[in-house]
Amino acid sequence: MRLARWVIRAVIPVGLIGTYILHRGSSPVYVGRSDTDLRRRLLEHSARARGEYFSYDVHYTSEQAFEVECSLFHALRPALTNVLHPDRPNHLTSPCPFCLDTLGDVLGNRLRTPNL
């Protein structure tokens, strides 16, 4: 969808938790999330002309939004202008499920066999 204020207001209700991708042409340039108001966040990006188009997903919790934002960040990273890894919501203590150290811990635990 076009990253225009009227489109955002027409499509996205106030107060949703969600993730989004900003695009220039067909290329993704930025990924983000809002834990409180997706509409407000996209309106801010529209005012700064950070992209031409956007796509988005709505989530039930900020934890879900964080995990999706992390997956988008890792999958699209070479093309993005995002410099910093997505920040966790304040109340969340678990790490990014897609960072190499986290994946190494998970895979290491799965591959270990108990001493019998």
Short mmCIF file of C-alpha atoms in Angstrom, two decimals:
data_model
loop_
_atom_site.label_atom_id
_atom_site.label_comp_id
_atom_site.label_asym_id
_atom_site.label_seq_id
_atom_site.Cartn_x
_atom_site.Cartn_y
_atom_site.Cartn_z
CA MET A 1 0.00 0.00 0.00
CA ARG A 2 1.09 3.54 -0.59
CA LEU A 3 2.68 5.11 2.52
CA ALA A 4 0.27 8.03 2.53
CA ARG A 5 -1.46 9.49 5.56
CA TRP A 6 -4.96 9.04 4.15
CA VAL A 7 -4.29 5.38 3.27
CA ILE A 8 -2.92 4.64 6.74
CA ARG A 9 -5.92 6.30 8.39
CA ALA A 10 -8.35 4.47 6.11
CA VAL A 11 -6.85 1.00 6.61
CA ILE A 12 -5.41 0.79 10.14
CA PRO A 13 -7.52 1.35 13.26
CA VAL A 14 -6.07 3.14 16.29
CA GLY A 15 -4.36 1.11 19.00
CA LEU A 16 -3.22 -2.04 17.19
CA ILE A 17 0.02 -3.88 17.98
CA GLY A 18 1.88 -4.74 14.80
CA THR A 19 4.92 -5.01 12.59
CA TYR A 20 5.59 -3.35 9.27
CA ILE A 21 7.97 -3.16 6.34
CA LEU A 22 8.62 0.08 4.48
CA HIS A 23 9.48 -0.21 0.78
CA ARG A 24 11.01 2.00 -1.90
CA GLY A 25 9.73 0.60 -5.15
CA SER A 26 9.77 -3.15 -4.65
CA SER A 27 12.74 -3.16 -2.24
CA PRO A 28 12.33 -3.31 1.53
CA VAL A 29 14.21 -0.50 3.27
CA TYR A 30 13.07 -0.60 6.90
CA VAL A 31 11.30 -2.95 9.33
CA GLY A 32 9.69 -1.94 12.58
CA ARG A 33 6.93 -2.52 15.07
CA SER A 34 4.63 -0.74 17.43
CA ASP A 35 3.66 -2.23 20.77
CA THR A 36 0.96 0.40 21.30
CA ASP A 37 -0.33 2.06 18.12
CA LEU A 38 0.71 0.83 14.67
CA ARG A 39 -1.28 3.57 12.96
CA ARG A 40 0.55 6.36 14.83
CA ARG A 41 3.94 4.80 14.06
CA LEU A 42 3.21 4.52 10.34
CA LEU A 43 1.92 8.10 10.26
CA GLU A 44 5.27 9.20 11.72
CA HIS A 45 7.13 7.36 8.95
CA SER A 46 4.84 8.89 6.35
CA ALA A 47 5.62 12.39 7.62
CA ARG A 48 9.36 11.64 7.27
CA ALA A 49 8.95 10.08 3.79
CA ARG A 50 10.93 7.04 4.91
CA GLY A 51 9.42 4.85 2.21
CA GLU A 52 6.94 4.85 -0.64
CA TYR A 53 4.92 1.78 0.31
CA PHE A 54 4.26 -0.33 3.37
CA SER A 55 3.03 -3.75 4.35
CA TYR A 56 1.97 -4.73 7.83
CA ASP A 57 0.77 -7.47 10.17
CA VAL A 58 -1.30 -7.19 13.32
CA HIS A 59 -0.31 -9.19 16.43
CA TYR A 60 -2.04 -10.08 19.69
CA THR A 61 0.95 -9.36 21.93
CA SER A 62 4.11 -7.28 21.93
CA GLU A 63 6.08 -10.54 22.34
CA GLN A 64 4.67 -11.83 19.04
CA ALA A 65 5.41 -8.51 17.37
CA PHE A 66 9.01 -8.60 18.66
CA GLU A 67 9.58 -12.12 17.29
CA VAL A 68 8.16 -11.20 13.87
CA GLU A 69 10.17 -7.97 13.74
CA CYS A 70 13.33 -9.94 14.59
CA SER A 71 12.61 -12.51 11.87
CA LEU A 72 12.08 -9.74 9.30
CA PHE A 73 15.23 -7.93 10.44
CA HIS A 74 17.38 -11.05 10.08
CA ALA A 75 15.81 -12.15 6.79
CA LEU A 76 15.95 -8.75 5.06
CA ARG A 77 18.98 -7.26 6.82
CA PRO A 78 21.34 -6.69 3.88
CA ALA A 79 18.79 -4.44 2.15
CA LEU A 80 17.59 -2.52 5.22
CA THR A 81 18.54 0.89 6.53
CA ASN A 82 17.97 -0.41 10.08
CA VAL A 83 21.32 -0.22 11.82
CA LEU A 84 20.35 -1.57 15.23
CA HIS A 85 18.79 -4.90 16.10
CA PRO A 86 15.14 -4.62 17.23
CA ASP A 87 14.85 -3.78 20.91
CA ARG A 88 12.87 -6.08 23.23
CA PRO A 89 9.70 -4.82 24.85
CA ASN A 90 10.53 -3.63 28.39
CA HIS A 91 8.77 -6.51 30.13
CA LEU A 92 10.33 -9.23 27.97
CA THR A 93 13.51 -10.99 29.08
CA SER A 94 13.88 -13.65 26.40
CA PRO A 95 16.47 -13.00 23.67
CA CYS A 96 15.91 -12.74 19.93
CA PRO A 97 15.05 -16.24 18.69
CA PHE A 98 16.92 -15.64 15.42
CA CYS A 99 20.32 -14.41 16.62
CA LEU A 100 23.13 -16.90 16.07
CA ASP A 101 24.01 -17.31 19.73
CA THR A 102 20.37 -18.09 20.59
CA LEU A 103 20.07 -20.52 17.69
CA GLY A 104 23.33 -22.19 18.72
CA ASP A 105 22.03 -22.70 22.25
CA VAL A 106 18.75 -24.15 21.01
CA LEU A 107 20.37 -26.47 18.49
CA GLY A 108 23.02 -27.50 20.99
CA ASN A 109 20.36 -28.50 23.47
CA ARG A 110 18.46 -30.49 20.86
CA LEU A 111 21.53 -32.36 19.66
CA ARG A 112 22.79 -33.37 23.10
CA THR A 113 21.92 -36.88 24.11
CA PRO A 114 21.48 -37.65 27.76
CA ASN A 115 24.01 -39.95 29.39
CA LEU A 116 22.32 -43.29 29.75
#
